[in-house]
């Protein structure tokens, strides 16, 4: 999970050293643009070479001050749209952990409820209006906009159906119980009253066909 390449962790002795933290590398690039030619490159530092001089720079959010045990590759979520409806409009802070160990997207139980209600409402509204959606994947489409509201942003759409080159489907949408999926679990036991952002996990269904450098 989290590319399996977490580098920085807290000073808590209960947290074991990370793999990348025991190497001289401080950055990496993962290329998922071509099925069968996926590439991972470990780098001493992040530079234009790692990005090919392209891409949208997004600022990582350090969740350790909220009680996370490691520095996840996490980015602020500006919008989370289900069939065109932003389900986090006015919701509060939402952070996405970019995670190749996740197939599709994992939401908090509350956000999953919003997702489910929204896709059903959009489908019912279309049926009442007599509108017909084309294609196999009519409803439940998800688009995540990463980045701060006033800064650079990047839209990632969930790929649905069989993905060319893999012959597999990646568009799984799941809820995970807070007590099992929270990245703040230990801290929440000690300081339950601290206000923390909602954390979701964005996986391969949003990453395939792209290149990421961290």
GROMACS .gro file of C-alpha atoms in nm:
model
  214
    1UNK     CA    1   0.000   0.000   0.000
    2UNK     CA    2   0.096   0.364  -0.050
    3UNK     CA    3   0.332   0.241  -0.325
    4UNK     CA    4   0.500   0.031  -0.053
    5UNK     CA    5   0.761   0.304  -0.040
    6UNK     CA    6   0.688   0.514   0.267
    7UNK     CA    7   1.002   0.697   0.377
    8UNK     CA    8   0.935   0.914   0.682
    9UNK     CA    9   0.773   0.797   1.006
   10UNK     CA   10   0.720   0.939   1.352
   11UNK     CA   11   0.975   0.895   1.629
   12UNK     CA   12   0.740   0.656   1.807
   13UNK     CA   13   0.949   0.347   1.899
   14UNK     CA   14   0.642   0.131   1.830
   15UNK     CA   15   0.669   0.221   1.459
   16UNK     CA   16   0.917   0.002   1.274
   17UNK     CA   17   1.163   0.165   1.028
   18UNK     CA   18   1.027   0.208   0.676
   19UNK     CA   19   1.182   0.041   0.373
   20UNK     CA   20   1.267   0.361   0.185
   21UNK     CA   21   1.390   0.523   0.505
   22UNK     CA   22   1.668   0.264   0.520
   23UNK     CA   23   1.795   0.346   0.172
   24UNK     CA   24   1.979   0.648   0.025
   25UNK     CA   25   1.676   0.726  -0.194
   26UNK     CA   26   1.438   1.007  -0.105
   27UNK     CA   27   1.212   1.008  -0.412
   28UNK     CA   28   1.067   0.778  -0.673
   29UNK     CA   29   0.876   0.775  -1.000
   30UNK     CA   30   0.615   0.517  -1.093
   31UNK     CA   31   0.504   0.488  -1.455
   32UNK     CA   32   0.170   0.316  -1.523
   33UNK     CA   33   0.114   0.447  -1.874
   34UNK     CA   34   0.171   0.122  -2.065
   35UNK     CA   35   0.032  -0.217  -1.956
   36UNK     CA   36   0.316  -0.467  -1.931
   37UNK     CA   37   0.577  -0.191  -1.924
   38UNK     CA   38   0.516  -0.052  -1.577
   39UNK     CA   39   0.828   0.103  -1.432
   40UNK     CA   40   0.944   0.204  -1.085
   41UNK     CA   41   1.251   0.423  -1.050
   42UNK     CA   42   1.409   0.510  -0.715
   43UNK     CA   43   1.578   0.851  -0.709
   44UNK     CA   44   1.817   1.036  -0.477
   45UNK     CA   45   1.599   1.345  -0.513
   46UNK     CA   46   1.300   1.468  -0.708
   47UNK     CA   47   1.391   1.671  -1.015
   48UNK     CA   48   1.261   1.764  -1.358
   49UNK     CA   49   1.422   1.443  -1.483
   50UNK     CA   50   1.186   1.241  -1.268
   51UNK     CA   51   0.880   1.414  -1.409
   52UNK     CA   52   1.003   1.454  -1.764
   53UNK     CA   53   0.946   1.825  -1.718
   54UNK     CA   54   0.573   1.765  -1.731
   55UNK     CA   55   0.285   1.719  -1.494
   56UNK     CA   56   0.102   1.915  -1.226
   57UNK     CA   57   0.289   1.971  -0.898
   58UNK     CA   58   0.066   1.899  -0.599
   59UNK     CA   59   0.158   1.970  -0.238
   60UNK     CA   60   0.162   1.670  -0.007
   61UNK     CA   61  -0.025   1.692   0.322
   62UNK     CA   62   0.162   1.563   0.627
   63UNK     CA   63  -0.090   1.378   0.844
   64UNK     CA   64   0.157   1.308   1.124
   65UNK     CA   65   0.056   1.620   1.324
   66UNK     CA   66  -0.294   1.467   1.341
   67UNK     CA   67  -0.155   1.139   1.473
   68UNK     CA   68  -0.071   0.937   1.160
   69UNK     CA   69   0.230   0.711   1.220
   70UNK     CA   70   0.401   0.779   0.885
   71UNK     CA   71   0.420   1.041   0.613
   72UNK     CA   72   0.158   0.911   0.371
   73UNK     CA   73   0.158   1.027   0.009
   74UNK     CA   74  -0.154   1.229   0.073
   75UNK     CA   75  -0.308   1.521  -0.116
   76UNK     CA   76  -0.594   1.753  -0.034
   77UNK     CA   77  -0.921   1.677  -0.217
   78UNK     CA   78  -1.084   1.985  -0.370
   79UNK     CA   79  -1.386   1.797  -0.507
   80UNK     CA   80  -1.523   1.442  -0.507
   81UNK     CA   81  -1.786   1.414  -0.778
   82UNK     CA   82  -2.030   1.128  -0.822
   83UNK     CA   83  -2.207   1.150  -1.159
   84UNK     CA   84  -2.121   1.519  -1.165
   85UNK     CA   85  -2.236   1.597  -0.811
   86UNK     CA   86  -1.972   1.711  -0.562
   87UNK     CA   87  -2.047   1.509  -0.249
   88UNK     CA   88  -1.795   1.697  -0.031
   89UNK     CA   89  -1.921   2.048  -0.107
   90UNK     CA   90  -1.930   2.210   0.237
   91UNK     CA   91  -1.825   1.882   0.399
   92UNK     CA   92  -1.494   1.982   0.554
   93UNK     CA   93  -1.137   1.873   0.493
   94UNK     CA   94  -1.090   1.553   0.291
   95UNK     CA   95  -0.746   1.407   0.221
   96UNK     CA   96  -0.667   1.139  -0.038
   97UNK     CA   97  -0.391   0.888   0.023
   98UNK     CA   98  -0.254   0.772  -0.314
   99UNK     CA   99  -0.230   0.397  -0.280
  100UNK     CA  100  -0.138   0.137  -0.544
  101UNK     CA  101  -0.247  -0.128  -0.295
  102UNK     CA  102  -0.607  -0.011  -0.341
  103UNK     CA  103  -0.790  -0.131  -0.651
  104UNK     CA  104  -1.049   0.143  -0.682
  105UNK     CA  105  -1.139   0.385  -0.406
  106UNK     CA  106  -1.197   0.338  -0.034
  107UNK     CA  107  -1.422   0.590   0.140
  108UNK     CA  108  -1.514   0.654   0.498
  109UNK     CA  109  -1.852   0.507   0.592
  110UNK     CA  110  -2.009   0.853   0.585
  111UNK     CA  111  -1.871   0.941   0.241
  112UNK     CA  112  -1.968   0.600   0.106
  113UNK     CA  113  -2.323   0.672   0.219
  114UNK     CA  114  -2.314   1.002   0.031
  115UNK     CA  115  -2.177   0.825  -0.277
  116UNK     CA  116  -2.450   0.561  -0.270
  117UNK     CA  117  -2.734   0.806  -0.212
  118UNK     CA  118  -2.609   1.036  -0.486
  119UNK     CA  119  -2.574   0.772  -0.757
  120UNK     CA  120  -2.922   0.642  -0.674
  121UNK     CA  121  -3.071   0.992  -0.677
  122UNK     CA  122  -2.911   1.075  -1.014
  123UNK     CA  123  -3.039   0.749  -1.164
  124UNK     CA  124  -3.391   0.808  -1.030
  125UNK     CA  125  -3.395   1.167  -1.154
  126UNK     CA  126  -3.288   1.053  -1.500
  127UNK     CA  127  -3.559   0.787  -1.503
  128UNK     CA  128  -3.830   1.037  -1.405
  129UNK     CA  129  -3.712   1.280  -1.671
  130UNK     CA  130  -3.705   1.003  -1.932
  131UNK     CA  131  -3.335   1.044  -2.000
  132UNK     CA  132  -3.147   0.735  -2.117
  133UNK     CA  133  -2.781   0.691  -2.033
  134UNK     CA  134  -2.570   0.509  -2.284
  135UNK     CA  135  -2.307   0.247  -2.221
  136UNK     CA  136  -2.259  -0.024  -1.965
  137UNK     CA  137  -2.147   0.202  -1.681
  138UNK     CA  138  -2.437   0.441  -1.646
  139UNK     CA  139  -2.418   0.562  -1.288
  140UNK     CA  140  -2.169   0.563  -1.003
  141UNK     CA  141  -1.895   0.741  -1.198
  142UNK     CA  142  -1.640   0.908  -0.970
  143UNK     CA  143  -1.402   1.194  -1.036
  144UNK     CA  144  -1.153   1.320  -0.778
  145UNK     CA  145  -1.002   1.667  -0.803
  146UNK     CA  146  -0.677   1.681  -0.609
  147UNK     CA  147  -0.516   2.003  -0.490
  148UNK     CA  148  -0.586   2.311  -0.284
  149UNK     CA  149  -0.879   2.531  -0.394
  150UNK     CA  150  -0.649   2.824  -0.479
  151UNK     CA  151  -0.355   2.619  -0.605
  152UNK     CA  152  -0.274   2.373  -0.880
  153UNK     CA  153  -0.518   2.088  -0.922
  154UNK     CA  154  -0.548   1.758  -1.107
  155UNK     CA  155  -0.862   1.566  -1.198
  156UNK     CA  156  -0.856   1.188  -1.187
  157UNK     CA  157  -1.151   0.986  -1.316
  158UNK     CA  158  -1.218   0.629  -1.211
  159UNK     CA  159  -1.170   0.390  -1.503
  160UNK     CA  160  -1.465   0.155  -1.533
  161UNK     CA  161  -1.521  -0.167  -1.723
  162UNK     CA  162  -1.243  -0.389  -1.853
  163UNK     CA  163  -0.918  -0.194  -1.879
  164UNK     CA  164  -0.733  -0.253  -2.207
  165UNK     CA  165  -0.408  -0.439  -2.161
  166UNK     CA  166  -0.506  -0.586  -1.826
  167UNK     CA  167  -0.834  -0.763  -1.900
  168UNK     CA  168  -0.950  -0.674  -1.550
  169UNK     CA  169  -1.180  -0.432  -1.374
  170UNK     CA  170  -1.045  -0.189  -1.118
  171UNK     CA  171  -1.347   0.029  -1.036
  172UNK     CA  172  -1.426  -0.102  -0.688
  173UNK     CA  173  -1.590   0.142  -0.445
  174UNK     CA  174  -1.578   0.035  -0.081
  175UNK     CA  175  -1.641   0.168   0.265
  176UNK     CA  176  -1.412   0.081   0.548
  177UNK     CA  177  -1.512   0.102   0.914
  178UNK     CA  178  -1.347   0.391   1.094
  179UNK     CA  179  -1.199   0.170   1.363
  180UNK     CA  180  -1.035  -0.055   1.103
  181UNK     CA  181  -0.937   0.191   0.834
  182UNK     CA  182  -0.845   0.510   1.016
  183UNK     CA  183  -0.484   0.619   0.966
  184UNK     CA  184  -0.517   0.793   1.303
  185UNK     CA  185  -0.640   0.491   1.499
  186UNK     CA  186  -0.380   0.496   1.779
  187UNK     CA  187  -0.398   0.873   1.816
  188UNK     CA  188  -0.777   0.864   1.824
  189UNK     CA  189  -0.765   0.632   2.124
  190UNK     CA  190  -0.544   0.878   2.311
  191UNK     CA  191  -0.698   1.205   2.189
  192UNK     CA  192  -1.050   1.134   2.066
  193UNK     CA  193  -1.159   1.499   2.072
  194UNK     CA  194  -0.901   1.628   1.822
  195UNK     CA  195  -1.059   1.739   1.494
  196UNK     CA  196  -0.902   1.547   1.207
  197UNK     CA  197  -0.964   1.543   0.830
  198UNK     CA  198  -1.153   1.262   0.660
  199UNK     CA  199  -0.910   1.032   0.479
  200UNK     CA  200  -0.990   0.830   0.168
  201UNK     CA  201  -0.769   0.597  -0.038
  202UNK     CA  202  -0.741   0.648  -0.414
  203UNK     CA  203  -0.612   0.348  -0.605
  204UNK     CA  204  -0.525   0.199  -0.941
  205UNK     CA  205  -0.856   0.274  -1.113
  206UNK     CA  206  -0.751   0.641  -1.102
  207UNK     CA  207  -0.379   0.593  -1.167
  208UNK     CA  208  -0.357   0.361  -1.468
  209UNK     CA  209  -0.240   0.544  -1.778
  210UNK     CA  210  -0.048   0.801  -1.573
  211UNK     CA  211   0.292   0.865  -1.425
  212UNK     CA  212   0.352   0.985  -1.069
  213UNK     CA  213   0.664   1.121  -0.906
  214UNK     CA  214   0.704   1.176  -0.534
   0.00000   0.00000   0.00000
